[in-house]
PDB file of C-alpha atoms and ligand atoms in Angstrom:
ATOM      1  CA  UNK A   1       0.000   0.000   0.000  1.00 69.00           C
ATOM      2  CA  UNK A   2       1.417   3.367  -1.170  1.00 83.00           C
ATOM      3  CA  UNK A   3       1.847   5.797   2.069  1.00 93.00           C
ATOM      4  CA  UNK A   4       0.195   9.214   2.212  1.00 96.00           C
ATOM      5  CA  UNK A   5       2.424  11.977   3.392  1.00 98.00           C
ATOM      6  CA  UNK A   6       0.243  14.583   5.899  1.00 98.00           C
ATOM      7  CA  UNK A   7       2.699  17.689   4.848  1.00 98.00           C
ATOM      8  CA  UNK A   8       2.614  20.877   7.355  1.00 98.00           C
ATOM      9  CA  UNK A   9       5.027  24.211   6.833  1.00 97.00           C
ATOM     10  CA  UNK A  10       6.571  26.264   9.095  1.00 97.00           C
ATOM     11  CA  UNK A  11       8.737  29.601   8.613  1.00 97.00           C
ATOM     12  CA  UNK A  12      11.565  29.577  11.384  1.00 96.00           C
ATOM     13  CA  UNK A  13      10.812  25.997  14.555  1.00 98.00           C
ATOM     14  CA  UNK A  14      13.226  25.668  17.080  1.00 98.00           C
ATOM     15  CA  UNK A  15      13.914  21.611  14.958  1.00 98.00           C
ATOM     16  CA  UNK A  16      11.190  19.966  12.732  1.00 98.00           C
ATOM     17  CA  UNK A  17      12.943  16.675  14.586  1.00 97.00           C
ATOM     18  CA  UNK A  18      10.962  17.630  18.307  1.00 97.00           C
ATOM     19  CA  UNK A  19       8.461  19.002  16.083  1.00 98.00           C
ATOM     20  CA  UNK A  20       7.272  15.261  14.597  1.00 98.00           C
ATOM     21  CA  UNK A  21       7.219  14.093  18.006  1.00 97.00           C
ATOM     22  CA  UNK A  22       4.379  15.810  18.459  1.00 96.00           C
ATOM     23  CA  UNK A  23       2.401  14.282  15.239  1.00 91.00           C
ATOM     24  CA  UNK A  24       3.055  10.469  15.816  1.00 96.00           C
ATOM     25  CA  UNK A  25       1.590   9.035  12.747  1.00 96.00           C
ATOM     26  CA  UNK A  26       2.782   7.138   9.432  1.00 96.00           C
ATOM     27  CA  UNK A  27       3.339   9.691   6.738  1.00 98.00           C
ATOM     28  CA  UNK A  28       3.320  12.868   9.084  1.00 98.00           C
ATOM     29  CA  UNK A  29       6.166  15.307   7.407  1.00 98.00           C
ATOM     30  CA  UNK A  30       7.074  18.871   9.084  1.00 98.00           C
ATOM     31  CA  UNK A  31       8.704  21.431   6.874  1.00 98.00           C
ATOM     32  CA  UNK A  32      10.434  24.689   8.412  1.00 98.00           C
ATOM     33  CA  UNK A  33      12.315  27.429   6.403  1.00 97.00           C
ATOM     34  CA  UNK A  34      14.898  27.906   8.834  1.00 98.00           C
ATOM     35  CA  UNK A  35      15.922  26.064  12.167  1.00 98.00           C
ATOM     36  CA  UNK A  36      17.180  27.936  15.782  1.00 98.00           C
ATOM     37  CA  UNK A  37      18.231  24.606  16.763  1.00 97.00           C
ATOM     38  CA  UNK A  38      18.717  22.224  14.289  1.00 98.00           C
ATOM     39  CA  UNK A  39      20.550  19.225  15.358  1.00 96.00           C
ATOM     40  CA  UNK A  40      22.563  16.710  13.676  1.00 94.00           C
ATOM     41  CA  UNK A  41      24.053  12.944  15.152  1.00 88.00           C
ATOM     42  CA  UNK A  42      25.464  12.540  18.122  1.00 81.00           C
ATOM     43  CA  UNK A  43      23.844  15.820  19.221  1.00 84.00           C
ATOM     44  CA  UNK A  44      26.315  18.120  16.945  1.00 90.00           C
ATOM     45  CA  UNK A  45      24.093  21.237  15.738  1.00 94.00           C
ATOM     46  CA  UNK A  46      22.840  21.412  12.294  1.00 96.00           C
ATOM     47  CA  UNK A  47      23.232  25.456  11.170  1.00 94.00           C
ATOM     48  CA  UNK A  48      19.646  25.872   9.446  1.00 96.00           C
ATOM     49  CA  UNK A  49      19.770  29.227   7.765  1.00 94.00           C
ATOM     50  CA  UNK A  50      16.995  29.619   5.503  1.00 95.00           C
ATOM     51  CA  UNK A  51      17.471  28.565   1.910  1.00 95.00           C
ATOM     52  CA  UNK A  52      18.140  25.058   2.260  1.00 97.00           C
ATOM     53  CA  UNK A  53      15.798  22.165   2.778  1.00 98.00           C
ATOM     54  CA  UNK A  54      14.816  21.036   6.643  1.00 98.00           C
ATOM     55  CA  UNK A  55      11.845  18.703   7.437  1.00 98.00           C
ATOM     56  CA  UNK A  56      11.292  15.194   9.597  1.00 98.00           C
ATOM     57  CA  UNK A  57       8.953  12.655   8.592  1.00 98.00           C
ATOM     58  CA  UNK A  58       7.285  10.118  10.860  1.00 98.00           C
ATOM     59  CA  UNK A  59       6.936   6.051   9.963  1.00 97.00           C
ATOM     60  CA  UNK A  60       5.159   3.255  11.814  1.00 96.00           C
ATOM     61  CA  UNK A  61       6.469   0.153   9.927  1.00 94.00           C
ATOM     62  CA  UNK A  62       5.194  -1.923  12.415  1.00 91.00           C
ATOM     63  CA  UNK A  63       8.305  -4.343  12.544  1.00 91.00           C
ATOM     64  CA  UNK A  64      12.025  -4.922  15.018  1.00 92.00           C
ATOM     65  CA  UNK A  65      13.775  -2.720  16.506  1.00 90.00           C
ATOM     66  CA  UNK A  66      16.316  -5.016  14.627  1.00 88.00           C
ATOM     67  CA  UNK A  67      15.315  -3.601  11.293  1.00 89.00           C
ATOM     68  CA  UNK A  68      16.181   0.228  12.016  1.00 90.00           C
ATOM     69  CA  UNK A  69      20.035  -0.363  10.114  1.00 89.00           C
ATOM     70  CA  UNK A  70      17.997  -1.600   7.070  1.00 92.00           C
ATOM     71  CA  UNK A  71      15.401   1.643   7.359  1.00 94.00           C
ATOM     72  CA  UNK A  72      18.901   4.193   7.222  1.00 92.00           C
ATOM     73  CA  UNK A  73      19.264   2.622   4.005  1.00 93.00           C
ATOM     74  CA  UNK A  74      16.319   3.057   2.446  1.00 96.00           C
ATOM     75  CA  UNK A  75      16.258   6.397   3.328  1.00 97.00           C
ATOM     76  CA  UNK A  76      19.740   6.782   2.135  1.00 96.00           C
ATOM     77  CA  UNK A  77      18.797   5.277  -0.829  1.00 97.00           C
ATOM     78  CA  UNK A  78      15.780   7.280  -1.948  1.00 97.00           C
ATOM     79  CA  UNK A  79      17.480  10.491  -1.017  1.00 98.00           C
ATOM     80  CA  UNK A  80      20.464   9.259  -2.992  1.00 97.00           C
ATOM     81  CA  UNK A  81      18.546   9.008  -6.170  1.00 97.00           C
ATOM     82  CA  UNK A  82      16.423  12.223  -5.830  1.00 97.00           C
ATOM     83  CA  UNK A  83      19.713  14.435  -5.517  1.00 97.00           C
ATOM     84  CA  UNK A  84      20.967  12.645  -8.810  1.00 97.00           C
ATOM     85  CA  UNK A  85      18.306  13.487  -9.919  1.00 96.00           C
ATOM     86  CA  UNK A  86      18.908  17.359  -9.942  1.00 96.00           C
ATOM     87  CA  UNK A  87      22.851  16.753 -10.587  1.00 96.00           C
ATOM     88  CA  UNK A  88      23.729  17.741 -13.844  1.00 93.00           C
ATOM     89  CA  UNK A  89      26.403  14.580 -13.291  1.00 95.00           C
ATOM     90  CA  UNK A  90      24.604  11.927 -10.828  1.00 95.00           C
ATOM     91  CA  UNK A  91      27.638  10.018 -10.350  1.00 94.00           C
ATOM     92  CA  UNK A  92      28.559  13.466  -8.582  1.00 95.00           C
ATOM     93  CA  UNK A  93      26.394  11.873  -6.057  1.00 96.00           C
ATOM     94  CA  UNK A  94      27.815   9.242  -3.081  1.00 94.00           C
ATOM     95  CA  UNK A  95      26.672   8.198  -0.147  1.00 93.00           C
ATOM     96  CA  UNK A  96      28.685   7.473   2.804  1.00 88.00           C
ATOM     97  CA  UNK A  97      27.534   5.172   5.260  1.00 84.00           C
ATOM     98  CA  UNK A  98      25.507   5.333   7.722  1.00 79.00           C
ATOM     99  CA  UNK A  99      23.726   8.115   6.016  1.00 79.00           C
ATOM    100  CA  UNK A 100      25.331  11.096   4.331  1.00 90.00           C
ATOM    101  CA  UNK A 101      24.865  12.357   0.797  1.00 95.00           C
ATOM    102  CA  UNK A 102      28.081  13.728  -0.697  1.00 94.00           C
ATOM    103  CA  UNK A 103      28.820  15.774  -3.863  1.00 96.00           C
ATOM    104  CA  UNK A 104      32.237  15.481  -5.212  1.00 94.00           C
ATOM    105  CA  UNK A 105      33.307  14.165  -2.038  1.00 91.00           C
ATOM    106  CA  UNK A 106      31.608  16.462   0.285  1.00 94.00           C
ATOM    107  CA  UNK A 107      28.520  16.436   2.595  1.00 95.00           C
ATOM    108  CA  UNK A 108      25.366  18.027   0.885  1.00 97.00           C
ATOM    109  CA  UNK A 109      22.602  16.352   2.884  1.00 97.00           C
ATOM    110  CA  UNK A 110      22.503  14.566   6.304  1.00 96.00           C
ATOM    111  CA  UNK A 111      20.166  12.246   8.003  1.00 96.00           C
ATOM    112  CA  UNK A 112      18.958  11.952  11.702  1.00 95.00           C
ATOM    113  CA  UNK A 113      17.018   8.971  12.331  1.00 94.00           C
ATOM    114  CA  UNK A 114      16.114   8.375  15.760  1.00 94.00           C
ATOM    115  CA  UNK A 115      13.458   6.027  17.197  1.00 94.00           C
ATOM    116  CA  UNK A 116      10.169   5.158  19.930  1.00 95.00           C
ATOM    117  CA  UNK A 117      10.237   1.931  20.758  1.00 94.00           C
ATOM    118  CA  UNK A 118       7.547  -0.426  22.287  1.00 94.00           C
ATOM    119  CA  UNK A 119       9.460  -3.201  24.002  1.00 93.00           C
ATOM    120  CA  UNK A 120      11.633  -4.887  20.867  1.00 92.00           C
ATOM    121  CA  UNK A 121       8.923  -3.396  18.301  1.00 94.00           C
ATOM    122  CA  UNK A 122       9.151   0.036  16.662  1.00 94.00           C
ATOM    123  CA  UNK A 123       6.474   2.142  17.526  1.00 95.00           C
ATOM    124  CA  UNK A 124       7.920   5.213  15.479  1.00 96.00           C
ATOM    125  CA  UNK A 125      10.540   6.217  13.548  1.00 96.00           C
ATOM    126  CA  UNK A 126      11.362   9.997  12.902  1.00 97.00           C
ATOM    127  CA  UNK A 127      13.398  10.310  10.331  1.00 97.00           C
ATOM    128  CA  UNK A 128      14.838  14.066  10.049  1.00 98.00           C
ATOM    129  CA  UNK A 129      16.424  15.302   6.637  1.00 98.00           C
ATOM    130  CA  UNK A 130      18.835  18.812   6.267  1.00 98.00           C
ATOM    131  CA  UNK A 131      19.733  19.070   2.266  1.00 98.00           C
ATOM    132  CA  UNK A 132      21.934  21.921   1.522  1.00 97.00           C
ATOM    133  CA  UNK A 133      19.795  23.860  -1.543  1.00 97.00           C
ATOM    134  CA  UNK A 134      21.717  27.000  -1.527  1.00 96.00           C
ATOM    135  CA  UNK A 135      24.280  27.369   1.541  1.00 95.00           C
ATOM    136  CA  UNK A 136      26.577  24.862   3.481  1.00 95.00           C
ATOM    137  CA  UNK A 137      29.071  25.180   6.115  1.00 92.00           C
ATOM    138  CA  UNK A 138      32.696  25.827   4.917  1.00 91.00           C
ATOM    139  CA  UNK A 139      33.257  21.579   5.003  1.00 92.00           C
ATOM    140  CA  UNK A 140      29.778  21.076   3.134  1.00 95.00           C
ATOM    141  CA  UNK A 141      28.946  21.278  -0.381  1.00 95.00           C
ATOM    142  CA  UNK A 142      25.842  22.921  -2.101  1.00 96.00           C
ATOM    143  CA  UNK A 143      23.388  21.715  -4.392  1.00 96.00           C
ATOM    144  CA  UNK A 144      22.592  24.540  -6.671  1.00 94.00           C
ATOM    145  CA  UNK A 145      26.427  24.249  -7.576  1.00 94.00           C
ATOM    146  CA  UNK A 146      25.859  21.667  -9.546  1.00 96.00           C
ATOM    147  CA  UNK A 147      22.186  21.468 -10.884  1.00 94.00           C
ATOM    148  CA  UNK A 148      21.038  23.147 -13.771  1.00 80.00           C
ATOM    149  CA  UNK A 149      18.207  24.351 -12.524  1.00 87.00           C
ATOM    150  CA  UNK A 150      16.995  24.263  -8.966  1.00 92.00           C
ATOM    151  CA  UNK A 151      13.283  23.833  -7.850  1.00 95.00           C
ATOM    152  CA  UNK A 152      11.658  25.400  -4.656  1.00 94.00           C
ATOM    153  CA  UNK A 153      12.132  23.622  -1.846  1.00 94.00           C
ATOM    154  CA  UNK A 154       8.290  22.246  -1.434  1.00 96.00           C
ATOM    155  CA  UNK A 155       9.119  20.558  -5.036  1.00 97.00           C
ATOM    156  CA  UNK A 156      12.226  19.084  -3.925  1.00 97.00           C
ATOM    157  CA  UNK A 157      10.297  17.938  -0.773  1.00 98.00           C
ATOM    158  CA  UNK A 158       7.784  16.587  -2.943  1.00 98.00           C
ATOM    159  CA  UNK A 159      10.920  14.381  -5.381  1.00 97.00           C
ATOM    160  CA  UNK A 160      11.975  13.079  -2.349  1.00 98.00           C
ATOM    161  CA  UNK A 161       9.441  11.766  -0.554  1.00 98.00           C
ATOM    162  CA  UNK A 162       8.183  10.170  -4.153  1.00 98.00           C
ATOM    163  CA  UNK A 163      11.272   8.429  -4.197  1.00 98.00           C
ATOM    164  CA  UNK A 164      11.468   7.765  -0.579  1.00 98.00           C
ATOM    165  CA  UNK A 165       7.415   5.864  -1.100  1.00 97.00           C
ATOM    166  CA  UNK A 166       8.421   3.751  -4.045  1.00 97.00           C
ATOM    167  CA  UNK A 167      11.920   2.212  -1.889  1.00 97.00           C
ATOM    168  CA  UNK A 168       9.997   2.413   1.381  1.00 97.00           C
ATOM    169  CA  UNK A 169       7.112   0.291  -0.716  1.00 96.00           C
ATOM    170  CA  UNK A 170       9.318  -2.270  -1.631  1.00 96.00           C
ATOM    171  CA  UNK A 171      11.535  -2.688   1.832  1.00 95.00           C
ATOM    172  CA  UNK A 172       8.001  -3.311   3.518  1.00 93.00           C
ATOM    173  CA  UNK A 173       7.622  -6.086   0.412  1.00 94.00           C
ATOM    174  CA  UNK A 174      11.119  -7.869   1.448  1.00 93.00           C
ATOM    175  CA  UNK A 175      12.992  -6.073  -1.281  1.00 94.00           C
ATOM    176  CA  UNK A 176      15.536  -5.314   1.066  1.00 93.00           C
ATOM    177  CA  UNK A 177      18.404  -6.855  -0.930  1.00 93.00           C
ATOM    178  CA  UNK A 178      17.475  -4.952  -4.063  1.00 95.00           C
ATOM    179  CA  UNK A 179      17.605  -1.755  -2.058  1.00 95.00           C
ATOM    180  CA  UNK A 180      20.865  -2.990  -0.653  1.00 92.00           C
ATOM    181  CA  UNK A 181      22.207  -3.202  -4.020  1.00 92.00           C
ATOM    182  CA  UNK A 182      21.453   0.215  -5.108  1.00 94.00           C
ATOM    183  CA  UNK A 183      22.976   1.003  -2.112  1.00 93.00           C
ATOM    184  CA  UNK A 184      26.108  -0.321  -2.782  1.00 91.00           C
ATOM    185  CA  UNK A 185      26.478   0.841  -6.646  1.00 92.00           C
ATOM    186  CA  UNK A 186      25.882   4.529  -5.337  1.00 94.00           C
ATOM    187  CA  UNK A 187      28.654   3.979  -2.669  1.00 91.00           C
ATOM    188  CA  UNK A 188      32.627   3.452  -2.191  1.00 74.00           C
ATOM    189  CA  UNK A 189      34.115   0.801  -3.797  1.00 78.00           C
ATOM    190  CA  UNK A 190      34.907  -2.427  -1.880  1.00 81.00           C
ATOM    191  CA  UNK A 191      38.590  -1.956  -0.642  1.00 86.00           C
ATOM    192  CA  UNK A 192      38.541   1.850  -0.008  1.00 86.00           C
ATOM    193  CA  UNK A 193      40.335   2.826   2.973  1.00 87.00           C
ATOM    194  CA  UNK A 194      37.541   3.729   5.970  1.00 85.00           C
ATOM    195  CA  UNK A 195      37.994   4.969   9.499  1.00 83.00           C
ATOM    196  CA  UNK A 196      35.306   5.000  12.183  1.00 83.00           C
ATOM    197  CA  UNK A 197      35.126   6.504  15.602  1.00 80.00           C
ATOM    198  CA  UNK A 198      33.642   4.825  17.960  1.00 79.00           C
ATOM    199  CA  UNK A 199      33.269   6.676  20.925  1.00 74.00           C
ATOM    200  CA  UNK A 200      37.181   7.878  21.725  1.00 76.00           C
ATOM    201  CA  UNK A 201      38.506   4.894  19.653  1.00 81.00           C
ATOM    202  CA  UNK A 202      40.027   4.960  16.242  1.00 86.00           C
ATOM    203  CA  UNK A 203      38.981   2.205  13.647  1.00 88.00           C
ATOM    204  CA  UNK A 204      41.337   1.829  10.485  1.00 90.00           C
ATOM    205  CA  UNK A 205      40.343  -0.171   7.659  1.00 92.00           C
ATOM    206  CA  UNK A 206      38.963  -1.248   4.378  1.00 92.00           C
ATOM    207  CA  UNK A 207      35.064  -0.760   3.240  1.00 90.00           C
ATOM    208  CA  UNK A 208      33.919  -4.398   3.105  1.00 91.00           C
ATOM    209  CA  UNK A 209      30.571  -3.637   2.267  1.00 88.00           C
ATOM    210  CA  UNK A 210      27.172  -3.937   3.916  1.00 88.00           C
ATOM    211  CA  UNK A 211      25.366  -6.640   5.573  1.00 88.00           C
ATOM    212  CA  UNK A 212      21.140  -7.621   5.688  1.00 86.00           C
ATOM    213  CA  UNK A 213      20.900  -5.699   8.552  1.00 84.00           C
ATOM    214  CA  UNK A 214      22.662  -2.557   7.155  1.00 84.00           C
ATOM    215  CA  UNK A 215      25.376  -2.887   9.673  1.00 87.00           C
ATOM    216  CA  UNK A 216      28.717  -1.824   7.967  1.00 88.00           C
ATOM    217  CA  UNK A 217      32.085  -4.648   7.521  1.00 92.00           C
ATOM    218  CA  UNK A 218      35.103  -3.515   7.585  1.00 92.00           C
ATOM    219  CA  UNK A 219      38.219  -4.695   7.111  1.00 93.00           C
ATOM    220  CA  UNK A 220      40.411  -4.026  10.383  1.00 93.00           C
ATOM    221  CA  UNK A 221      43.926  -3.317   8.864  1.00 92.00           C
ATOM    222  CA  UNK A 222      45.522  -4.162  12.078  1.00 91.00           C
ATOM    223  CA  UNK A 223      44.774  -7.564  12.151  1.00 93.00           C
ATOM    224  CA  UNK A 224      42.583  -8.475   8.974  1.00 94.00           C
ATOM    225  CA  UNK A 225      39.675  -9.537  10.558  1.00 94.00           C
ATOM    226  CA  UNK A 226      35.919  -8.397   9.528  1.00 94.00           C
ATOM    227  CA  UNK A 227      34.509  -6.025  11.749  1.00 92.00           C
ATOM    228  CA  UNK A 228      30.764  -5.385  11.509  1.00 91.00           C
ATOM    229  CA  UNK A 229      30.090  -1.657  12.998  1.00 88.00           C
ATOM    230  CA  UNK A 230      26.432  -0.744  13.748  1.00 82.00           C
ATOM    231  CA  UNK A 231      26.855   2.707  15.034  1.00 64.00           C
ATOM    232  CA  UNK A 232      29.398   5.177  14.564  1.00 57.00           C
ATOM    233  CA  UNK A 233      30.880   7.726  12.732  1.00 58.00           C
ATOM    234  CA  UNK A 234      32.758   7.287   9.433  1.00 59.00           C
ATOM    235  CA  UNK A 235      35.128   9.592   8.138  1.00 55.00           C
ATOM    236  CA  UNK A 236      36.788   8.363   4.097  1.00 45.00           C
TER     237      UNK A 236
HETATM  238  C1  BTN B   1      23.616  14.595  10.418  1.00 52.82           C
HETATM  239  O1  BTN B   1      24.225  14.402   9.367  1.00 52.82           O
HETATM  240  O2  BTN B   1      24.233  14.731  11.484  1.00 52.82           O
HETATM  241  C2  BTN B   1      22.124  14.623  10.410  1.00 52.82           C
HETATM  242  C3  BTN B   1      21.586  16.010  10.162  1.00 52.82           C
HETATM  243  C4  BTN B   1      20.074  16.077  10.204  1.00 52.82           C
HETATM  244  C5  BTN B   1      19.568  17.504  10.137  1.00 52.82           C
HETATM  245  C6  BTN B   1      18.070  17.542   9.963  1.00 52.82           C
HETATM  246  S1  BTN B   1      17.491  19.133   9.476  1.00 52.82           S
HETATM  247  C7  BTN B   1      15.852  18.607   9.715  1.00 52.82           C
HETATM  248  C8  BTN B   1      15.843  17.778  10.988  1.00 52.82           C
HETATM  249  N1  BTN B   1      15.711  18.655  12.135  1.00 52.82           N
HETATM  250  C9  BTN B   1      16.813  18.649  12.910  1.00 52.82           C
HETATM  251  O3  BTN B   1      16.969  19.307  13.958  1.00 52.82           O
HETATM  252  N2  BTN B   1      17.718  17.802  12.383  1.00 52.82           N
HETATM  253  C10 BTN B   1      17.243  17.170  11.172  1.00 52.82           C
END
C-alpha cells in the first residue's frame, strides 16, 4: 500500500525533529524554512539558515527494533537518487555510510534517524532530513552548484518523498536486498580505505561492504579480521 504523506510548513521551529514528536503518525512530514536549533548525530548542531531544505517525517512500519540499520538505508537510498536526480552529473552523487549524501566528495545532505520503541517493536521512527539547496558550512557542499536548474524547496520535498514511497514500498515487500544493491552501486568501492570513531577509539580499515541488517564490515587493517560496525561515525 502506497503511504500518504500529511505535509505541514513552518517559517523559522526551534527543529522539525521535536516538532514530529508531536504528530506520531505514518506519513506525518514537518517542513520549516529555517531552524534555531537544528541538530545533527550525536547531538552536533545542524546550522539551518533559511534557503536550504529542513523537514522530519514520521513512519510506523510496524516491525524490530532489529530492522532500524535496514530503514537508514532506504532512506539513504531514496534520497540518494532524488539528488541525482537534480545533478547535472549523478555520479557526482555518493553516499557514505551510515547516512550522508556527498557531492564530489563532500557532505550536501545529512540524516537523523532516531526512534520510539515499544518493548523490541518500533512504535515510530522519525526520520529528520537537512539538504543543503543554496548554503553549506565551509566543510559542506551545495546543491545549486551543480544542478542546472533548482526547484523550490516544497518541489524538492515533494521528489523526495516520491522516491522515498516507491523504496519504502518495496523494503516493507522484502525487497531489502534490491535496495541494498542500489545502495552499494551509489557507494565506495569495496577496498577503499575507511575509518570509524567509535566513541574515543580509532577504527582503520577497508570498506567491506554492507550486511542484511545494514550494519557496515570492515576490514580491520591491524589484524585483517571483519569487523561489523552498527553505530558510529565514518570519516573516508
Ligand atoms: C547529520 O548528518 O548529522 C544529520 C543532520 C540532520 C539535520 C536535519 S534538518 C531537519 C531535521 N531537524 C533537525 O533538527 N535535524 C534534522
Amino acid at each position: 500500500m502506497s503511504i500518504t504523506w500529511y505535509i505541514q510548513e513552518f517559517d523559522e521551529v526551534e527543529s522539525t525533529q521535536d516538532l514530529i514528536k508531536q504528530d506520531v503518525r505514518d506519513g506525518a512530514v514537518v517542513m520549516a524554512a529555517s531552524q534555531a536549533k537544528g541538530r545533527g548525530r550525536h547531538g552536533r548542531e545542524w546550522l539551518s539558515e533559511s534557503g536550504n531544505l529542513y523537514f522530519s517525517f514520521c513512519l510506523q512500519p510496524q516491525m524490530s527494533s532489529q530492522n532500524i540499520g535496514q530503514l537508514a538505508l532506504v532512506v539513504a537510498v531514496a534520497l540518494g537518487q532524488a539528488v541525482q536526480s537534480l545533478l547535472h552529473a549523478p555520479e557526482k552523487m555518493q553516499l557514505k555510510w551510515p547516512n550522508d549524501i556527498l557531492i564530489d566528495g563532500k557532505k550536501c545532505a545529512g540524516i537523523l534517524i532516531e526512534t520510539d520503541l515499544l518493548g523490541d517493536q518500533i512504535d515510530a521512527v522519525y526520520v529528520g532530513i537537512g539538504l543543503n539547496l543554496r548554503t553549506a558550512p565551509p566543510e559542506g557542499e551545495v546543491l545549486s552548484d551543480y544542478a542546472a536548474e533548482l526547484p523550490g524547496r516544497a518541489e524538492v520535498l515533494q521528489m523526495i518523498l516520491a522516491c522515498m514511497s516507491e523504496h519504502y514500498q518495496a523494503w516493507r515487500g522484502g525487497h531489502f536486498s534490491e535496495i541494498l544493491s542500489l545502495w552499494l552501486s551509489m557507494a565506495h568501492q569495496k577496498g577503499a580505505p575507511v575509518s570509524v570513531k567509535l566513541g574515543e577509539q580509532l577504527l582503520s580499515g577497508s570498506f567491506e561492504g554492507v550486511d542484511e541488517q545494514g550494519a557496515l564490515l570492515i576490514k580491520d587493517a591491524a589484524d585483517q579480521s571483519i569487523r561489523t560496525i552498527t553505530a558510529g561515525d565514518v570519516y573516508l
